[in-house]
mmCIF file of C-alpha atoms and ligand atoms in Angstrom:
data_model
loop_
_atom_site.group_PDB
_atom_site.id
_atom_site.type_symbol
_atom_site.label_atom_id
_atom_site.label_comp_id
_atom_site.label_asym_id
_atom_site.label_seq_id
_atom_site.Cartn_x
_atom_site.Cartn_y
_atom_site.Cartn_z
ATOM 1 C CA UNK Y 31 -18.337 -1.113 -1.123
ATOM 2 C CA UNK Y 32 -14.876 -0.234 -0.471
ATOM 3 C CA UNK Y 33 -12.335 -0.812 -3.433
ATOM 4 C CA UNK Y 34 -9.256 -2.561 -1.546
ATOM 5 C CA UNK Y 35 -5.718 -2.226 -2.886
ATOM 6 C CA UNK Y 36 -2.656 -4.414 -1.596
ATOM 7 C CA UNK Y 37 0.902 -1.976 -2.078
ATOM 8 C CA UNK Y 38 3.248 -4.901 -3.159
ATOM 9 C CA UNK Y 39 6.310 -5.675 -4.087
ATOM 10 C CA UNK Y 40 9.236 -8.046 -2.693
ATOM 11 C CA UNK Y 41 11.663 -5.775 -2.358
ATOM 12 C CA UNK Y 42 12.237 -3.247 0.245
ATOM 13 C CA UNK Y 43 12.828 -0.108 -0.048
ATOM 14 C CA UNK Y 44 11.039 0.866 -2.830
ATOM 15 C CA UNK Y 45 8.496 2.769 -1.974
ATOM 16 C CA UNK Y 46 5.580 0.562 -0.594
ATOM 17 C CA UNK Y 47 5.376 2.645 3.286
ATOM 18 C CA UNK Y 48 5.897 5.636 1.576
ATOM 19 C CA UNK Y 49 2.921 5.275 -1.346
ATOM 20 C CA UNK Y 50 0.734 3.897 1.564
ATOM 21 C CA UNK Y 51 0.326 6.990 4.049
ATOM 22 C CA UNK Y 52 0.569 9.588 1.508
ATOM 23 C CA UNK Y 53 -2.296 7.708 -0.883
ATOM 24 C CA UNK Y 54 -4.037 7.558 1.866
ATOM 25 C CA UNK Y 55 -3.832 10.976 2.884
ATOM 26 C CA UNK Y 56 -4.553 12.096 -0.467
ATOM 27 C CA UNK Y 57 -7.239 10.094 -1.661
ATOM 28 C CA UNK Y 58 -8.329 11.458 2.238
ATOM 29 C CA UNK Y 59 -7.980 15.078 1.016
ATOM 30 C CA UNK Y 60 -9.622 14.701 -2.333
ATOM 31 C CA UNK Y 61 -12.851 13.906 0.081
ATOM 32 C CA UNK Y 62 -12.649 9.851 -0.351
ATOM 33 C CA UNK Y 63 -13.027 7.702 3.424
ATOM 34 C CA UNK Y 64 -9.982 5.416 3.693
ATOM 35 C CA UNK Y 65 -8.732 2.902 5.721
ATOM 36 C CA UNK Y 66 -4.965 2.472 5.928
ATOM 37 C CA UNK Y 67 -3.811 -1.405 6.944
ATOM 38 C CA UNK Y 68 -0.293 -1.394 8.335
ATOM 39 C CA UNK Y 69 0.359 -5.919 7.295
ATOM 40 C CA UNK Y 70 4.303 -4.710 8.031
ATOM 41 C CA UNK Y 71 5.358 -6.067 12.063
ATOM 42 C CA UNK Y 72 8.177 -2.788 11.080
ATOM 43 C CA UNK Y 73 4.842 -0.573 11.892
ATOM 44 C CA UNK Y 74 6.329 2.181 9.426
ATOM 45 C CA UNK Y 75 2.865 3.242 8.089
ATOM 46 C CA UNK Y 76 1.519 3.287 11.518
ATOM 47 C CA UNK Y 77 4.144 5.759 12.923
ATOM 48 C CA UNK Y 78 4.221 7.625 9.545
ATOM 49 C CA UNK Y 79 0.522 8.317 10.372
ATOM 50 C CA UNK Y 80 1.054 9.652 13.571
ATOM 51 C CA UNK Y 81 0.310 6.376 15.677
ATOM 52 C CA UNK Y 82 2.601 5.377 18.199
ATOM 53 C CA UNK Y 83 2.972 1.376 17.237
ATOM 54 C CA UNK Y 84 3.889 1.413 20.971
ATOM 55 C CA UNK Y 85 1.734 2.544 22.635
ATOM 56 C CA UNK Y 86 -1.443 0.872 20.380
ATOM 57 C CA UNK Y 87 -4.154 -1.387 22.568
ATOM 58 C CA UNK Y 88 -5.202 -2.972 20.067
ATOM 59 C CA UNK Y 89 -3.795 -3.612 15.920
ATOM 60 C CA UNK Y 90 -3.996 -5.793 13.180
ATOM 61 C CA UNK Y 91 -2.012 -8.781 14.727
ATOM 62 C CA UNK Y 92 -5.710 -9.015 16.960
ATOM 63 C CA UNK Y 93 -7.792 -8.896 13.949
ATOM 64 C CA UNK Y 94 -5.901 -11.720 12.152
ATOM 65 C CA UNK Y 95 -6.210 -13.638 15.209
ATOM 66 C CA UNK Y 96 -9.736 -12.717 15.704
ATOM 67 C CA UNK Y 97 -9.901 -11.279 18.968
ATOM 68 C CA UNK Y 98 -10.846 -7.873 18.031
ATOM 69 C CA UNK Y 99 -12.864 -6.155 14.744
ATOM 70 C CA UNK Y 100 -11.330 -3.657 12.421
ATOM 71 C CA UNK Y 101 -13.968 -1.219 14.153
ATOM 72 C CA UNK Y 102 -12.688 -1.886 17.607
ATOM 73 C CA UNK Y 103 -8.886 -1.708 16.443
ATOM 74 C CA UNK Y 104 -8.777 1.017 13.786
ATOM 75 C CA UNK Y 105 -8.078 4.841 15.058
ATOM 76 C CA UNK Y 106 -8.141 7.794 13.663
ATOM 77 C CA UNK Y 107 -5.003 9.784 14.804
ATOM 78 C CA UNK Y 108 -5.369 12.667 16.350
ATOM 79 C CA UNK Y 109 -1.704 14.545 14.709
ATOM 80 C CA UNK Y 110 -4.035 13.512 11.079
ATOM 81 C CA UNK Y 111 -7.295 15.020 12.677
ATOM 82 C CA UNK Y 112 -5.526 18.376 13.600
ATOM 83 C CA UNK Y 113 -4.331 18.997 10.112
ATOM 84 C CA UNK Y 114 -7.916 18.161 8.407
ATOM 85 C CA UNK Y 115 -7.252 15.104 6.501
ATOM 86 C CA UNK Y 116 -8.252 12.113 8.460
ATOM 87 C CA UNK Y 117 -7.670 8.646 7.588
ATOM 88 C CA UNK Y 118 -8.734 5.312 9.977
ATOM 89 C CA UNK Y 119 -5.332 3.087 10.891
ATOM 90 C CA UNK Y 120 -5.269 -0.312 11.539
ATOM 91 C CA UNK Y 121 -1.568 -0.674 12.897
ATOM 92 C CA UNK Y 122 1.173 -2.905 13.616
ATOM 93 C CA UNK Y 123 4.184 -3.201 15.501
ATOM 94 C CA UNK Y 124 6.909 -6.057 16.186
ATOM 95 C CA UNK Y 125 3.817 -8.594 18.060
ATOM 96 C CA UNK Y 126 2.599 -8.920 13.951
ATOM 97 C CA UNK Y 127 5.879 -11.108 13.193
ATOM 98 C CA UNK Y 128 3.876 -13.822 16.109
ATOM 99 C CA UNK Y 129 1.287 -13.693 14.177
ATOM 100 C CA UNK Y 130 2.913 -15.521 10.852
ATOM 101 C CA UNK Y 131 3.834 -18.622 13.637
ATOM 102 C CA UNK Y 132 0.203 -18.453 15.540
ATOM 103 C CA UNK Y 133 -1.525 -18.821 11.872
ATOM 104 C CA UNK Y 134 0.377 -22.106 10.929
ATOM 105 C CA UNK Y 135 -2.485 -24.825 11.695
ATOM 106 C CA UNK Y 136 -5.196 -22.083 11.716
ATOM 107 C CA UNK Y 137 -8.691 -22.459 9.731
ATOM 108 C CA UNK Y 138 -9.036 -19.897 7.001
ATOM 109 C CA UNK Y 139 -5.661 -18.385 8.088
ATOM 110 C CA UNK Y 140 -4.758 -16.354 4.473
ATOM 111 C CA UNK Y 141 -8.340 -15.444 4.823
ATOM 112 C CA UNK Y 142 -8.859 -13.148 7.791
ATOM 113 C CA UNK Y 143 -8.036 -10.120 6.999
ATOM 114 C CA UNK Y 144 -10.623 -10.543 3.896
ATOM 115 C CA UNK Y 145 -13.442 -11.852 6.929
ATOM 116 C CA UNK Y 146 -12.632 -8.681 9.084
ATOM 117 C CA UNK Y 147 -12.945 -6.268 5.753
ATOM 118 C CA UNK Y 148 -16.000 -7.866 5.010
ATOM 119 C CA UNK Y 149 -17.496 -6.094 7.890
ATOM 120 C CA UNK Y 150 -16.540 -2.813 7.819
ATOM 121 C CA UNK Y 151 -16.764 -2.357 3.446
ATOM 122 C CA UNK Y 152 -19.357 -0.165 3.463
ATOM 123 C CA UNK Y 153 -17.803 2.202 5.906
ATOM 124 C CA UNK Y 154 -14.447 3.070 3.583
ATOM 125 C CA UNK Y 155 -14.203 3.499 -0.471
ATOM 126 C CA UNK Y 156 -10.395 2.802 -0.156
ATOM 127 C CA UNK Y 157 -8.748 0.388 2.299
ATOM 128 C CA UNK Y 158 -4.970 0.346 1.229
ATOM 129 C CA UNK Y 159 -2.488 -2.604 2.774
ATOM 130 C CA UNK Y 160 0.881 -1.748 3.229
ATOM 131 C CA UNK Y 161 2.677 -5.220 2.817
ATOM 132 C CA UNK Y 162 6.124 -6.328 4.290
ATOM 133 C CA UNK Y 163 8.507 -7.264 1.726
ATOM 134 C CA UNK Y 164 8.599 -10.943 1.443
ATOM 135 C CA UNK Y 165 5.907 -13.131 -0.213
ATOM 136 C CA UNK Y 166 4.110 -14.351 3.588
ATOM 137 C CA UNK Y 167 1.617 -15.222 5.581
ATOM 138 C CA UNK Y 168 1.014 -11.352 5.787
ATOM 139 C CA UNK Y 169 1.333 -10.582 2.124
ATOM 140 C CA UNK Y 170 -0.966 -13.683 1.165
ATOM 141 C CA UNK Y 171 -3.779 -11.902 3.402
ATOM 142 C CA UNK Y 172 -3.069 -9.055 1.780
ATOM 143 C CA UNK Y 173 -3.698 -10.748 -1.604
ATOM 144 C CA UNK Y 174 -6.422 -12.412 -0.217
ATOM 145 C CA UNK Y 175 -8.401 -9.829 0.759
ATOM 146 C CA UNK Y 176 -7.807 -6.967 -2.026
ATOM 147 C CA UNK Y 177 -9.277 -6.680 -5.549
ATOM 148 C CA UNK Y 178 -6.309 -4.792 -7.102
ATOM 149 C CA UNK Y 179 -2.137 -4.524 -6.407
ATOM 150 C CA UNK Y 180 -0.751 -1.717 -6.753
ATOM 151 C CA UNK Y 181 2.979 -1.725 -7.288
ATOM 152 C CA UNK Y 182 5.495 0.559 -6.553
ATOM 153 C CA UNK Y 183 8.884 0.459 -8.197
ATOM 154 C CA UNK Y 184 11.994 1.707 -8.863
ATOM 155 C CA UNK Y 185 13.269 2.501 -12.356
ATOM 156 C CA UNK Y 186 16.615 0.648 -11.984
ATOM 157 C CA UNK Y 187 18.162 -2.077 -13.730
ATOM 158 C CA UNK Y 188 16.287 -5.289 -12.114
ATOM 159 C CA UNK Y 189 13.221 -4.009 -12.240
ATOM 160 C CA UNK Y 190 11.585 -5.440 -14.820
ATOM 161 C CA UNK Y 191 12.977 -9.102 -13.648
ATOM 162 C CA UNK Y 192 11.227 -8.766 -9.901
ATOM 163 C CA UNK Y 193 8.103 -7.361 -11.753
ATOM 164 C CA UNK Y 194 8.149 -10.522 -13.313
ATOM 165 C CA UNK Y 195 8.461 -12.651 -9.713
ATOM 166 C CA UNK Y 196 5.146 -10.315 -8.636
ATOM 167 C CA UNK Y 197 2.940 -10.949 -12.048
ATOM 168 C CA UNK Y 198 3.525 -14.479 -11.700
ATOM 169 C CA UNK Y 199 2.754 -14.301 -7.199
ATOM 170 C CA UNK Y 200 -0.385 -12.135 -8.485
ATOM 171 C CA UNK Y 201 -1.234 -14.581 -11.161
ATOM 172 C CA UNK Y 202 -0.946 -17.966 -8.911
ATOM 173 C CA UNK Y 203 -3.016 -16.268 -5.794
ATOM 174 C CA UNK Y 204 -5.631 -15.350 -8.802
ATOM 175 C CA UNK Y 205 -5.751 -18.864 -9.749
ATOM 176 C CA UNK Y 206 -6.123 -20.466 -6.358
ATOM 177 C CA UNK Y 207 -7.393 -18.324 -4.011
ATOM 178 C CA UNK Y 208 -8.768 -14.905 -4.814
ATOM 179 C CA UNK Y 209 -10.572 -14.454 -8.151
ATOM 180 C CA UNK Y 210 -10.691 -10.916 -8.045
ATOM 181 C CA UNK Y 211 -7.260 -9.968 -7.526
ATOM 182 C CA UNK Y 212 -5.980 -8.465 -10.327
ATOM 183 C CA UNK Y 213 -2.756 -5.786 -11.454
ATOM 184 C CA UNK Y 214 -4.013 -2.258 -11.001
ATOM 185 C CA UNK Y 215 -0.741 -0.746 -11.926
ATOM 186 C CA UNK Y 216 2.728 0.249 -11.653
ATOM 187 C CA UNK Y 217 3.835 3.252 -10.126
ATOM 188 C CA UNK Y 218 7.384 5.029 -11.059
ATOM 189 C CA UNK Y 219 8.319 6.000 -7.721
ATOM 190 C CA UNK Y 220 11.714 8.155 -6.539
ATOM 191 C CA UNK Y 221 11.929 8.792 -10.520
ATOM 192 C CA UNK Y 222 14.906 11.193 -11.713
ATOM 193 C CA UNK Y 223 14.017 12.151 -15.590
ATOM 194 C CA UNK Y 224 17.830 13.530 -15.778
ATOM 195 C CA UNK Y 225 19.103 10.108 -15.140
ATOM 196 C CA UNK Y 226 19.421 8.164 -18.469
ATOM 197 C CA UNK Y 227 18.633 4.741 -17.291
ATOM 198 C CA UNK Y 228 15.857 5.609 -15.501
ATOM 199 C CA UNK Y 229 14.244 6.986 -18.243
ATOM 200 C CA UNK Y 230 15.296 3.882 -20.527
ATOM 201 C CA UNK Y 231 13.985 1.518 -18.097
ATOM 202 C CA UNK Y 232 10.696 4.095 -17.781
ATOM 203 C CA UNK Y 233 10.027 3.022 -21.371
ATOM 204 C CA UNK Y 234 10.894 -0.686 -21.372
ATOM 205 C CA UNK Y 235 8.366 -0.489 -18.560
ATOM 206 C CA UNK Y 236 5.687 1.347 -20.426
ATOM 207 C CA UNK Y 237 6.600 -0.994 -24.019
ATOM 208 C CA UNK Y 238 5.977 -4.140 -21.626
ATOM 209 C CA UNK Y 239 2.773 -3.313 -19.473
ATOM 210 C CA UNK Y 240 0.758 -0.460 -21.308
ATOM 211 C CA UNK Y 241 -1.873 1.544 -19.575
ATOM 212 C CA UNK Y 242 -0.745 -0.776 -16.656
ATOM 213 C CA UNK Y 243 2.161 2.180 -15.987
ATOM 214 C CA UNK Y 244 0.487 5.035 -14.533
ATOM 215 C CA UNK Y 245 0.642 8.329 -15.669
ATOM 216 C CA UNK Y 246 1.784 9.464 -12.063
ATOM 217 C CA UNK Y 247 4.603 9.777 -11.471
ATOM 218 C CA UNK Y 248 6.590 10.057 -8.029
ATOM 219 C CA UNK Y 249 9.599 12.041 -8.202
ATOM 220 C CA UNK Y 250 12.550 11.552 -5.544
ATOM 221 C CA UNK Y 251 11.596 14.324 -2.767
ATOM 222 C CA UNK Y 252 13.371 14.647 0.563
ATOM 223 C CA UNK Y 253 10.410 16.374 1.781
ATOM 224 C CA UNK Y 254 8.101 12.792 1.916
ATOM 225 C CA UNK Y 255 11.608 11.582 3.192
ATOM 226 C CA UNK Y 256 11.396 14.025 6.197
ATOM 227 C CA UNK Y 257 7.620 13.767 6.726
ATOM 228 C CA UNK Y 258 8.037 10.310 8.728
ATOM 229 C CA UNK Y 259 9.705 11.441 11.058
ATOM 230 C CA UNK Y 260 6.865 14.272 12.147
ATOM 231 C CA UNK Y 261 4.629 11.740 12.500
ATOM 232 C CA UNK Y 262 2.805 12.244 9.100
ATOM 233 C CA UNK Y 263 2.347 11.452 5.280
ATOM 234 C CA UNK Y 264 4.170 14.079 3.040
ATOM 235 C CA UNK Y 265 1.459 15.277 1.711
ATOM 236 C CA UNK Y 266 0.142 16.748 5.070
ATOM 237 C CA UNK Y 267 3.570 17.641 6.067
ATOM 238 C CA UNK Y 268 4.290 19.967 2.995
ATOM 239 C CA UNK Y 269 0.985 20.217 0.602
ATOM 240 C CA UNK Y 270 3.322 22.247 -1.477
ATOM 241 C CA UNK Y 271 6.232 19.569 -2.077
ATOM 242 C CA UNK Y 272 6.494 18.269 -5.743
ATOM 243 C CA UNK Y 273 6.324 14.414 -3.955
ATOM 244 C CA UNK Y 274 3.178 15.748 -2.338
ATOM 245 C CA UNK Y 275 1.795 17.279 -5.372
ATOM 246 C CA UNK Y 276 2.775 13.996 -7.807
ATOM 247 C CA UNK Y 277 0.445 11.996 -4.973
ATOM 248 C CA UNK Y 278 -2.652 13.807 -4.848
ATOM 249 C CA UNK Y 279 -2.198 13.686 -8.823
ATOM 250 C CA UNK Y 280 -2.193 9.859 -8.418
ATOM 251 C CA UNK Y 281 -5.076 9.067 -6.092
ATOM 252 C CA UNK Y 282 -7.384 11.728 -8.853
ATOM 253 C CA UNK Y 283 -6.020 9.242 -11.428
ATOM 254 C CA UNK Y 284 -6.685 6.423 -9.268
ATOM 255 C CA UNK Y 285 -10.225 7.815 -8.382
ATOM 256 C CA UNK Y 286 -10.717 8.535 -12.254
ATOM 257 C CA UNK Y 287 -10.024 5.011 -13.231
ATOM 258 C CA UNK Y 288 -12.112 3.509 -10.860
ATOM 259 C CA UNK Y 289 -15.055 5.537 -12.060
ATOM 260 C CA UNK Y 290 -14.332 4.568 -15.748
ATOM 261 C CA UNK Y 291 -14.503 0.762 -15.218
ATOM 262 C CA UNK Y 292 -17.824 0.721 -13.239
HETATM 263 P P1 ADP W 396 9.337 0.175 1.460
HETATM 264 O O1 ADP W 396 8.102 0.319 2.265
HETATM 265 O O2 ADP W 396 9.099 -0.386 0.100
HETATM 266 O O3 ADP W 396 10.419 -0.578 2.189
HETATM 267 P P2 ADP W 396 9.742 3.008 1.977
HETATM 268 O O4 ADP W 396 8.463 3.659 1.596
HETATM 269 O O5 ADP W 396 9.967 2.755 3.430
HETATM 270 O O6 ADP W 396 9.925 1.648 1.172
HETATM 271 O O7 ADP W 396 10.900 3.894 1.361
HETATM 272 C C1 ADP W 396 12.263 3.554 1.525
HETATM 273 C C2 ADP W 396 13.058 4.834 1.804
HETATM 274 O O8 ADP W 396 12.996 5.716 0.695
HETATM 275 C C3 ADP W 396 12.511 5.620 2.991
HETATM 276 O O9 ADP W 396 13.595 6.165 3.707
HETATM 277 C C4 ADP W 396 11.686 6.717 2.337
HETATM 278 O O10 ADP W 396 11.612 7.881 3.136
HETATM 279 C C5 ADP W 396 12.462 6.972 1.056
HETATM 280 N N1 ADP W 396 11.595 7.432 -0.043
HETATM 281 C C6 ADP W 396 10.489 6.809 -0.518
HETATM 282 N N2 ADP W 396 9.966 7.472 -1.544
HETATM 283 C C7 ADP W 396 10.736 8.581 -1.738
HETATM 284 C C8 ADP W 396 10.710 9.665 -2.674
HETATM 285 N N3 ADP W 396 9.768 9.753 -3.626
HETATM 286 N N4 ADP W 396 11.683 10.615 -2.576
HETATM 287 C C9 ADP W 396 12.647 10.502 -1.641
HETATM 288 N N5 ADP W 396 12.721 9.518 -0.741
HETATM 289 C C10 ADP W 396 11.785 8.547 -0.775
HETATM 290 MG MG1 MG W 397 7.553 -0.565 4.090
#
């Protein structure tokens, strides 16, 4: 059974895209199966996996409408093959924003992406969701359909205030619709040690939530900034970047946590 993790938060910017493809390509690396879920009509985890969110037959906007499975729509890319870490996509591109107006009347309609997943679990032991920054239709199947949220953030001033707006999304979908769904963690992403507040708001962060703040941490790189635009995840682009290095350190803690609470 595949563990399934929704990246979340509100804003944009922070790091959701960027955690996605290079989790996945290092949980990928560290010998785990994953399947990547691009829930973002931008399709900036499916290009920054090497799939061209134009030229895609099929993607997720048919699996929440139910005219295609996850097995028919997910791809391995080729660029992700080449270099020896291969991940399964399920992309999107601009046709996903339909999707949030098709739903609207729809039976089960926060529930399909959890229906598709259902059917393919035992082929994965990650599926991450990279979710668009808004609280919608897409996010909600997102939350639907995961058992953990992981949450990328920045260590700046309003942090700790949106964290709050997430907890209490996380909390409500808990209580009405997915009883599994649950805060895996936070994750201190673009992080500058040198800079003062950062580090202030660092330990607010860790004084408020515990062993919820990870002990990875992602450090501002402009090497997982470049990698997008080669068509793949940092890590693959530059194993020896620090960014790189700080993510394959955070899917072993990831992996290691998961082990200790079976
Ligand atoms: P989101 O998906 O939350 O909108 P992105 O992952 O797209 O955020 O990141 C926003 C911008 O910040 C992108 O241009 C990305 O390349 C850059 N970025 C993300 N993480 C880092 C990092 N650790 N170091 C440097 N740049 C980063
Ligand atoms: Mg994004």
């Amino acid at each position: 059974m595949a563990q399934i993790f929704c990246i979340a938060n509100q804003k944009g910017g922070v790091g959701k895209t960027t955690t996605t493809v290079n989790l996945a390509a290092a949980l990928a690396h560290i010998g785990q199966r994953v399947l990547l879920v691009d829930l973002d009509p931008q399709g900036n985890a499916t290009m920054g996996s090497g799939v061209d969110k134009r030229a895609m037959e099929l993607s997720v906007y048919d699996v929440l409408l139910e005219s295609a499975s996850i097995a028919e729509a997910a791809v391995v890319p080729d660029k992700l093959k080449e270099v020896g870490a291969g991940y399964a996509v399920l992309g999107a591109n601009r046709e996903l924003a339909g999707a949030e107006v098709e739903l609207v009347g729809e039976e089960r309609r926060e529930r399909r992406l959890k229906d598709a997943l259902a059917q393919v679990s035992a082929d994965y032991d990650f599926v991450l969701i990279d979710c668009p920054p808004s609280l919608s239709m897409l996010t909600l199947n997102g939350l639907c359909a995961a058992q953990g949220v992981i949450v990328p953030m920045q260590c700046e001033y309003f942090a700790l205030e949106g964290l709050a707006d997430l907890t209490n999304t996380i909390r409500q979908v808990h209580a009405n619709l997915n009883r599994d769904l649950r805060l895996i963690g936070l994750l201190r992403m673009m992080f500058d040690a040198r800079i003062t507040l950062q580090q202030q708001v660092s330990d607010q962060l860790k004084a408020h939530y515990g062993d919820k703040v990870f002990d990875a941490i992602i450090p501002r790189n402009v090497r997982l900034a470049e990698a997008p635009s080669y068509g793949l995840p940092g890590v693959l682009f530059d194993p020896a970047a620090k960014g790189s290095k700080a993510f394959v350190a955070f899917a072993e803690e990831l992996v290691a946590r998961g082990l200790r609470e079976k």
